[in-house]
mmCIF file of C-alpha atoms in Angstrom:
data_model
loop_
_atom_site.group_PDB
_atom_site.id
_atom_site.type_symbol
_atom_site.label_atom_id
_atom_site.label_comp_id
_atom_site.label_asym_id
_atom_site.label_seq_id
_atom_site.Cartn_x
_atom_site.Cartn_y
_atom_site.Cartn_z
ATOM 1 C CA MET A 1 28.225 -14.954 7.545
ATOM 2 C CA GLY A 2 27.449 -12.962 4.424
ATOM 3 C CA ARG A 3 23.956 -12.183 5.646
ATOM 4 C CA HIS A 4 25.259 -10.849 8.974
ATOM 5 C CA MET A 5 27.815 -8.660 7.212
ATOM 6 C CA ARG A 6 25.115 -7.284 4.947
ATOM 7 C CA ASN A 7 22.878 -6.503 7.919
ATOM 8 C CA LEU A 8 25.756 -4.779 9.722
ATOM 9 C CA PHE A 9 26.511 -2.720 6.636
ATOM 10 C CA VAL A 10 22.884 -1.643 6.298
ATOM 11 C CA ALA A 11 22.695 -0.813 10.006
ATOM 12 C CA GLY A 12 25.871 1.274 9.717
ATOM 13 C CA CYS A 13 24.428 3.201 6.764
ATOM 14 C CA VAL A 14 21.225 3.860 8.721
ATOM 15 C CA LEU A 15 23.217 5.160 11.693
ATOM 16 C CA LEU A 16 25.293 7.434 9.457
ATOM 17 C CA TRP A 17 22.078 8.856 8.003
ATOM 18 C CA LEU A 18 20.374 9.307 11.373
ATOM 19 C CA LEU A 19 23.340 10.944 13.142
ATOM 20 C CA PRO A 20 23.064 14.333 11.336
ATOM 21 C CA LEU A 21 19.291 14.271 11.864
ATOM 22 C CA TYR A 22 19.799 13.643 15.581
ATOM 23 C CA LEU A 23 22.241 16.547 15.860
ATOM 24 C CA LEU A 24 19.858 18.772 13.914
ATOM 25 C CA VAL A 25 17.007 18.039 16.317
ATOM 26 C CA VAL A 26 19.099 18.326 19.492
ATOM 27 C CA ASN A 27 20.763 21.615 18.558
ATOM 28 C CA SER A 28 17.496 23.157 17.346
ATOM 29 C CA LEU A 29 16.197 22.760 20.917
ATOM 30 C CA THR A 30 19.000 24.846 22.439
ATOM 31 C CA PRO A 31 18.063 28.418 23.442
ATOM 32 C CA ALA A 32 19.716 30.776 20.969
ATOM 33 C CA ASP A 33 21.234 32.982 23.664
ATOM 34 C CA GLU A 34 22.753 29.964 25.410
ATOM 35 C CA TYR A 35 24.385 28.411 22.358
ATOM 36 C CA THR A 36 28.144 28.111 22.947
ATOM 37 C CA GLY A 37 29.230 27.581 19.336
ATOM 38 C CA SER A 38 30.084 23.897 19.792
ATOM 39 C CA VAL A 39 27.902 20.964 18.840
ATOM 40 C CA ASP A 40 25.592 19.748 21.604
ATOM 41 C CA TRP A 41 25.166 15.972 21.761
ATOM 42 C CA THR A 42 22.491 16.135 24.456
ATOM 43 C CA PRO A 43 19.555 18.570 24.816
ATOM 44 C CA GLN A 44 20.522 21.757 26.659
ATOM 45 C CA GLY A 45 16.972 23.022 27.065
ATOM 46 C CA PHE A 46 13.767 23.311 25.056
ATOM 47 C CA ALA A 47 13.493 26.510 23.056
ATOM 48 C CA PHE A 48 12.440 24.974 19.753
ATOM 49 C CA PHE A 49 9.265 27.015 19.374
ATOM 50 C CA ASP A 50 11.058 30.243 20.268
ATOM 51 C CA ASN A 51 13.738 29.469 17.672
ATOM 52 C CA LEU A 52 11.092 28.544 15.122
ATOM 53 C CA GLU A 53 9.190 31.778 15.744
ATOM 54 C CA SER A 54 12.358 33.793 15.113
ATOM 55 C CA ALA A 55 12.963 31.948 11.848
ATOM 56 C CA TRP A 56 9.301 31.883 10.763
ATOM 57 C CA VAL A 57 8.345 35.483 11.476
ATOM 58 C CA ASP A 58 11.499 37.582 11.736
ATOM 59 C CA ALA A 59 13.365 35.922 8.868
ATOM 60 C CA GLY A 60 10.292 35.494 6.652
ATOM 61 C CA ILE A 61 10.389 31.719 6.266
ATOM 62 C CA GLY A 62 6.611 31.639 6.704
ATOM 63 C CA ASP A 63 6.003 33.644 3.507
ATOM 64 C CA SER A 64 8.491 31.639 1.458
ATOM 65 C CA PHE A 65 7.075 28.379 2.876
ATOM 66 C CA GLY A 66 3.710 29.192 1.317
ATOM 67 C CA SER A 67 5.360 30.195 -1.957
ATOM 68 C CA SER A 68 7.294 26.922 -2.132
ATOM 69 C CA MET A 69 4.126 24.942 -1.439
ATOM 70 C CA LEU A 70 2.450 26.720 -4.348
ATOM 71 C CA TYR A 71 5.421 26.088 -6.644
ATOM 72 C CA ALA A 72 5.818 22.435 -5.668
ATOM 73 C CA VAL A 73 2.137 21.473 -5.920
ATOM 74 C CA VAL A 74 1.133 23.436 -9.020
ATOM 75 C CA CYS A 75 4.347 23.020 -11.013
ATOM 76 C CA GLY A 76 4.641 19.351 -10.083
ATOM 77 C CA ALA A 77 1.071 18.679 -11.222
ATOM 78 C CA VAL A 78 1.469 20.670 -14.462
ATOM 79 C CA ALA A 79 4.751 18.931 -15.255
ATOM 80 C CA VAL A 80 3.226 15.478 -14.714
ATOM 81 C CA LEU A 81 0.251 16.324 -16.938
ATOM 82 C CA VAL A 82 2.468 17.641 -19.752
ATOM 83 C CA ALA A 83 4.818 14.668 -19.383
ATOM 84 C CA ALA A 84 1.900 12.222 -19.564
ATOM 85 C CA MET A 85 0.636 13.864 -22.758
ATOM 86 C CA ALA A 86 4.133 13.783 -24.255
ATOM 87 C CA ALA A 87 4.560 10.112 -23.334
ATOM 88 C CA PHE A 88 1.166 9.312 -24.860
ATOM 89 C CA ALA A 89 2.196 11.066 -28.061
ATOM 90 C CA VAL A 90 5.519 9.222 -28.263
ATOM 91 C CA ILE A 91 4.144 5.756 -27.435
ATOM 92 C CA VAL A 92 0.593 5.708 -28.795
ATOM 93 C CA LEU A 93 0.177 8.353 -31.482
ATOM 94 C CA PRO A 94 1.570 7.566 -34.942
ATOM 95 C CA ILE A 95 4.109 10.401 -34.974
ATOM 96 C CA PRO A 96 7.257 10.137 -37.121
ATOM 97 C CA ARG A 97 10.529 9.233 -35.373
ATOM 98 C CA PRO A 98 9.241 8.684 -31.853
ATOM 99 C CA ALA A 99 12.737 7.739 -30.621
ATOM 100 C CA LEU A 100 14.031 11.149 -31.709
ATOM 101 C CA TRP A 101 11.271 12.922 -29.768
ATOM 102 C CA PHE A 102 12.032 10.790 -26.742
ATOM 103 C CA TRP A 103 15.676 11.902 -26.725
ATOM 104 C CA VAL A 104 14.767 15.527 -27.405
ATOM 105 C CA ILE A 105 12.537 15.612 -24.303
ATOM 106 C CA PHE A 106 14.719 13.410 -22.106
ATOM 107 C CA SER A 107 17.826 15.473 -22.918
ATOM 108 C CA GLY A 108 16.485 18.058 -20.480
ATOM 109 C CA THR A 109 17.791 15.839 -17.662
ATOM 110 C CA LEU A 110 21.276 15.450 -19.147
ATOM 111 C CA PHE A 111 22.573 19.029 -18.993
ATOM 112 C CA PRO A 112 23.694 20.734 -15.770
ATOM 113 C CA LEU A 113 21.340 23.442 -14.569
ATOM 114 C CA GLN A 114 24.134 25.997 -14.366
ATOM 115 C CA ILE A 115 24.283 26.371 -18.142
ATOM 116 C CA PHE A 116 20.702 27.696 -18.170
ATOM 117 C CA LEU A 117 21.161 30.379 -15.511
ATOM 118 C CA ALA A 118 22.779 33.163 -17.566
ATOM 119 C CA PRO A 119 20.365 33.006 -20.534
ATOM 120 C CA LEU A 120 17.380 32.585 -18.214
ATOM 121 C CA PHE A 121 18.390 35.610 -16.152
ATOM 122 C CA GLY A 122 18.707 37.768 -19.275
ATOM 123 C CA MET A 123 15.418 36.552 -20.740
ATOM 124 C CA TYR A 124 13.569 37.062 -17.458
ATOM 125 C CA ALA A 125 14.950 40.567 -17.054
ATOM 126 C CA ASP A 126 13.847 41.495 -20.597
ATOM 127 C CA ALA A 127 10.390 39.933 -20.171
ATOM 128 C CA ASN A 128 9.756 41.410 -16.693
ATOM 129 C CA LEU A 129 9.523 37.909 -15.231
ATOM 130 C CA TYR A 130 12.412 38.330 -12.820
ATOM 131 C CA ASP A 131 11.386 38.174 -9.158
ATOM 132 C CA SER A 132 7.854 37.016 -9.950
ATOM 133 C CA ARG A 133 5.907 33.920 -8.993
ATOM 134 C CA LEU A 134 4.905 33.364 -12.615
ATOM 135 C CA GLY A 135 8.549 33.360 -13.701
ATOM 136 C CA LEU A 136 9.549 30.776 -11.119
ATOM 137 C CA MET A 137 6.508 28.626 -11.862
ATOM 138 C CA LEU A 138 7.325 28.587 -15.572
ATOM 139 C CA VAL A 139 10.907 27.466 -15.054
ATOM 140 C CA TYR A 140 9.975 24.902 -12.399
ATOM 141 C CA ALA A 141 7.281 23.335 -14.569
ATOM 142 C CA ALA A 142 9.575 23.174 -17.600
ATOM 143 C CA TRP A 143 12.466 21.810 -15.544
ATOM 144 C CA ALA A 144 10.299 19.047 -14.040
ATOM 145 C CA VAL A 145 8.882 17.719 -17.329
ATOM 146 C CA PRO A 146 11.817 15.635 -18.704
ATOM 147 C CA PHE A 147 12.285 13.289 -15.741
ATOM 148 C CA ALA A 148 8.529 12.904 -15.236
ATOM 149 C CA PHE A 149 8.278 12.079 -18.946
ATOM 150 C CA PHE A 150 10.950 9.401 -18.526
ATOM 151 C CA LEU A 151 9.096 7.692 -15.669
ATOM 152 C CA ILE A 152 5.647 7.859 -17.249
ATOM 153 C CA ARG A 153 6.873 6.803 -20.666
ATOM 154 C CA ASN A 154 8.544 3.715 -19.189
ATOM 155 C CA GLN A 155 5.287 2.636 -17.564
ATOM 156 C CA MET A 156 3.272 3.386 -20.680
ATOM 157 C CA THR A 157 5.456 1.028 -22.733
ATOM 158 C CA THR A 158 4.221 -1.858 -20.529
ATOM 159 C CA MET A 159 0.574 -1.257 -21.467
ATOM 160 C CA PRO A 160 -0.678 -3.656 -24.172
ATOM 161 C CA PRO A 161 -1.418 -1.899 -27.475
ATOM 162 C CA GLU A 162 -4.576 -4.011 -27.794
ATOM 163 C CA LEU A 163 -6.267 -1.642 -25.351
ATOM 164 C CA THR A 164 -5.809 1.293 -27.696
ATOM 165 C CA GLU A 165 -6.751 -0.755 -30.751
ATOM 166 C CA ALA A 166 -9.960 -2.001 -29.120
ATOM 167 C CA ALA A 167 -10.933 1.523 -28.079
ATOM 168 C CA MET A 168 -10.303 2.841 -31.592
ATOM 169 C CA ILE A 169 -12.465 0.076 -33.070
ATOM 170 C CA ASP A 170 -15.255 1.186 -30.720
ATOM 171 C CA GLY A 171 -14.909 4.715 -32.106
ATOM 172 C CA ALA A 172 -13.114 6.380 -29.194
ATOM 173 C CA SER A 173 -11.059 9.455 -29.994
ATOM 174 C CA MET A 174 -7.428 9.785 -28.932
ATOM 175 C CA ARG A 175 -8.449 12.320 -26.314
ATOM 176 C CA ARG A 176 -10.927 9.871 -24.825
ATOM 177 C CA ILE A 177 -8.399 7.033 -24.963
ATOM 178 C CA PHE A 178 -5.907 9.134 -23.051
ATOM 179 C CA TRP A 179 -8.242 10.337 -20.300
ATOM 180 C CA ARG A 180 -10.461 7.258 -19.905
ATOM 181 C CA ILE A 181 -7.930 4.431 -20.419
ATOM 182 C CA HIS A 182 -4.317 5.485 -20.018
ATOM 183 C CA VAL A 183 -4.624 7.997 -17.177
ATOM 184 C CA PRO A 184 -6.607 5.646 -14.866
ATOM 185 C CA LEU A 185 -4.208 2.763 -15.578
ATOM 186 C CA MET A 186 -1.162 4.976 -14.913
ATOM 187 C CA ARG A 187 -2.259 6.386 -11.538
ATOM 188 C CA SER A 188 0.696 4.842 -9.714
ATOM 189 C CA GLY A 189 3.219 6.106 -12.258
ATOM 190 C CA LEU A 190 1.697 9.573 -12.273
ATOM 191 C CA GLY A 191 1.749 9.629 -8.481
ATOM 192 C CA ALA A 192 5.396 8.564 -8.324
ATOM 193 C CA ALA A 193 6.349 11.194 -10.896
ATOM 194 C CA PHE A 194 4.498 13.875 -8.912
ATOM 195 C CA ILE A 195 6.288 12.932 -5.679
ATOM 196 C CA PHE A 196 9.642 13.167 -7.447
ATOM 197 C CA GLN A 197 8.839 16.572 -8.936
ATOM 198 C CA PHE A 198 7.291 17.913 -5.715
ATOM 199 C CA THR A 199 10.515 17.031 -3.900
ATOM 200 C CA ALA A 200 12.734 18.478 -6.621
ATOM 201 C CA VAL A 201 10.893 21.807 -6.759
ATOM 202 C CA TRP A 202 10.655 22.058 -2.970
ATOM 203 C CA ASN A 203 14.395 21.469 -2.530
ATOM 204 C CA ASP A 204 15.491 23.821 -5.301
ATOM 205 C CA LEU A 205 17.962 26.520 -4.334
ATOM 206 C CA LEU A 206 19.712 27.403 -7.588
ATOM 207 C CA PHE A 207 16.788 28.898 -9.514
ATOM 208 C CA GLY A 208 15.406 30.465 -6.355
ATOM 209 C CA ILE A 209 18.477 32.581 -5.616
ATOM 210 C CA THR A 210 19.083 33.399 -9.296
ATOM 211 C CA LEU A 211 15.623 34.387 -10.504
ATOM 212 C CA SER A 212 14.147 36.033 -7.399
ATOM 213 C CA ARG A 213 15.121 38.288 -4.510
ATOM 214 C CA SER A 214 11.940 39.238 -2.619
ATOM 215 C CA PRO A 215 11.208 37.152 0.509
ATOM 216 C CA GLU A 216 7.569 36.687 -0.471
ATOM 217 C CA ILE A 217 8.595 35.413 -3.928
ATOM 218 C CA GLN A 218 11.665 33.357 -3.102
ATOM 219 C CA PRO A 219 11.239 29.629 -2.423
ATOM 220 C CA VAL A 220 11.839 28.485 1.103
ATOM 221 C CA MET A 221 15.308 27.022 0.456
ATOM 222 C CA ALA A 222 16.556 30.382 -0.807
ATOM 223 C CA THR A 223 15.185 32.107 2.292
ATOM 224 C CA LEU A 224 16.719 29.466 4.531
ATOM 225 C CA ASN A 225 20.047 29.970 2.780
ATOM 226 C CA SER A 226 19.988 33.702 3.535
ATOM 227 C CA LEU A 227 18.806 33.184 7.113
ATOM 228 C CA ASN A 228 22.267 32.424 8.475
ATOM 229 C CA GLN A 229 23.731 35.560 6.886
ATOM 230 C CA ALA A 230 20.912 38.027 7.470
ATOM 231 C CA TYR A 231 20.196 36.848 11.019
ATOM 232 C CA SER A 232 23.581 35.579 12.131
ATOM 233 C CA SER A 233 23.098 37.233 15.530
ATOM 234 C CA ALA A 234 20.142 34.926 16.162
ATOM 235 C CA GLY A 235 22.446 31.928 16.325
ATOM 236 C CA PRO A 236 22.567 28.503 14.654
ATOM 237 C CA PRO A 237 19.652 27.057 16.701
ATOM 238 C CA VAL A 238 17.283 29.410 14.864
ATOM 239 C CA VAL A 239 18.618 28.239 11.498
ATOM 240 C CA LEU A 240 18.405 24.588 12.541
ATOM 241 C CA ALA A 241 14.823 24.969 13.769
ATOM 242 C CA GLY A 242 13.875 26.498 10.427
ATOM 243 C CA ALA A 243 15.693 23.742 8.530
ATOM 244 C CA LEU A 244 13.890 21.056 10.521
ATOM 245 C CA VAL A 245 10.439 22.452 9.736
ATOM 246 C CA VAL A 246 11.329 23.087 6.091
ATOM 247 C CA SER A 247 12.312 19.426 5.649
ATOM 248 C CA LEU A 248 8.948 18.099 6.898
ATOM 249 C CA PRO A 249 6.702 18.524 3.794
ATOM 250 C CA THR A 250 8.732 16.220 1.535
ATOM 251 C CA LEU A 251 8.999 13.647 4.328
ATOM 252 C CA LEU A 252 5.246 13.748 4.973
ATOM 253 C CA VAL A 253 4.418 13.471 1.257
ATOM 254 C CA PHE A 254 6.581 10.372 0.956
ATOM 255 C CA LEU A 255 5.220 8.741 4.129
ATOM 256 C CA VAL A 256 1.592 9.372 3.187
ATOM 257 C CA PHE A 257 1.962 8.208 -0.422
ATOM 258 C CA ARG A 258 4.745 5.635 -0.029
ATOM 259 C CA GLY A 259 2.542 2.790 -1.306
ATOM 260 C CA LEU A 260 1.650 4.717 -4.447
ATOM 261 C CA PHE A 261 5.295 5.747 -4.856
ATOM 262 C CA LEU A 262 6.606 2.182 -4.636
ATOM 263 C CA ARG A 263 3.993 0.846 -7.055
ATOM 264 C CA GLY A 264 4.822 3.618 -9.519
ATOM 265 C CA ILE A 265 8.558 3.004 -9.362
ATOM 266 C CA THR A 266 8.028 -0.746 -9.796
ATOM 267 C CA ALA A 267 5.782 -0.196 -12.796
ATOM 268 C CA SER A 268 8.221 2.262 -14.397
ATOM 269 C CA ALA A 269 11.176 -0.110 -13.926
ATOM 270 C CA ARG A 270 9.631 -3.018 -15.814
#
């Protein structure tokens, strides 16, 4: 009886998750000039590519899509590399008070992002970093480090210290130990951390609308947010078609690397 109830509960949760996705797909197919303003539960035509063209070209989602891909890939990779080095320093190197350094770095995940917006905006305006790709890449990379550090550090604690001791006896430097021993053994954890940070940067809206305004600089979520206001005459199907395409990269990254992601999460949770 308990097993059946659990299965029914899981099935209900799946249906609740799939229902908005179904409505998103169905209403993105409706021709924009035929949209009545009410939710369509069945397809009323097939104008998805016309709606997508309006969102991609006229609203500038295509430019911001490329910008977000740059931010997510580069900043995610940089954040994972910095986090791995920080975790190596805290776990392996003989630094004083490693627990203190852990909390200093991890505290970046504990504060709400809103408290950083006002000082960041002022600093960026003074340093001419406002509305620039470099400015957004700096904040995204810094923002992604603490959680990546947490995941990688947890996996690194499971590695036997005898590996480092044996390498040091053989005369290996700390740089060589990091790149030749720890990085290869932490591939799954590094991959899981990158997927998390890729998704976080891709889905960011707050920094995008605060620190940029140009369509070619703004991340795709900021452009999608302004699409409904700037092109309200185009109709909701155009916005929904854009939202559907914008959601695909994170889904594809997870599906392609799901094995690596699951191994990394398992290793970090030990």
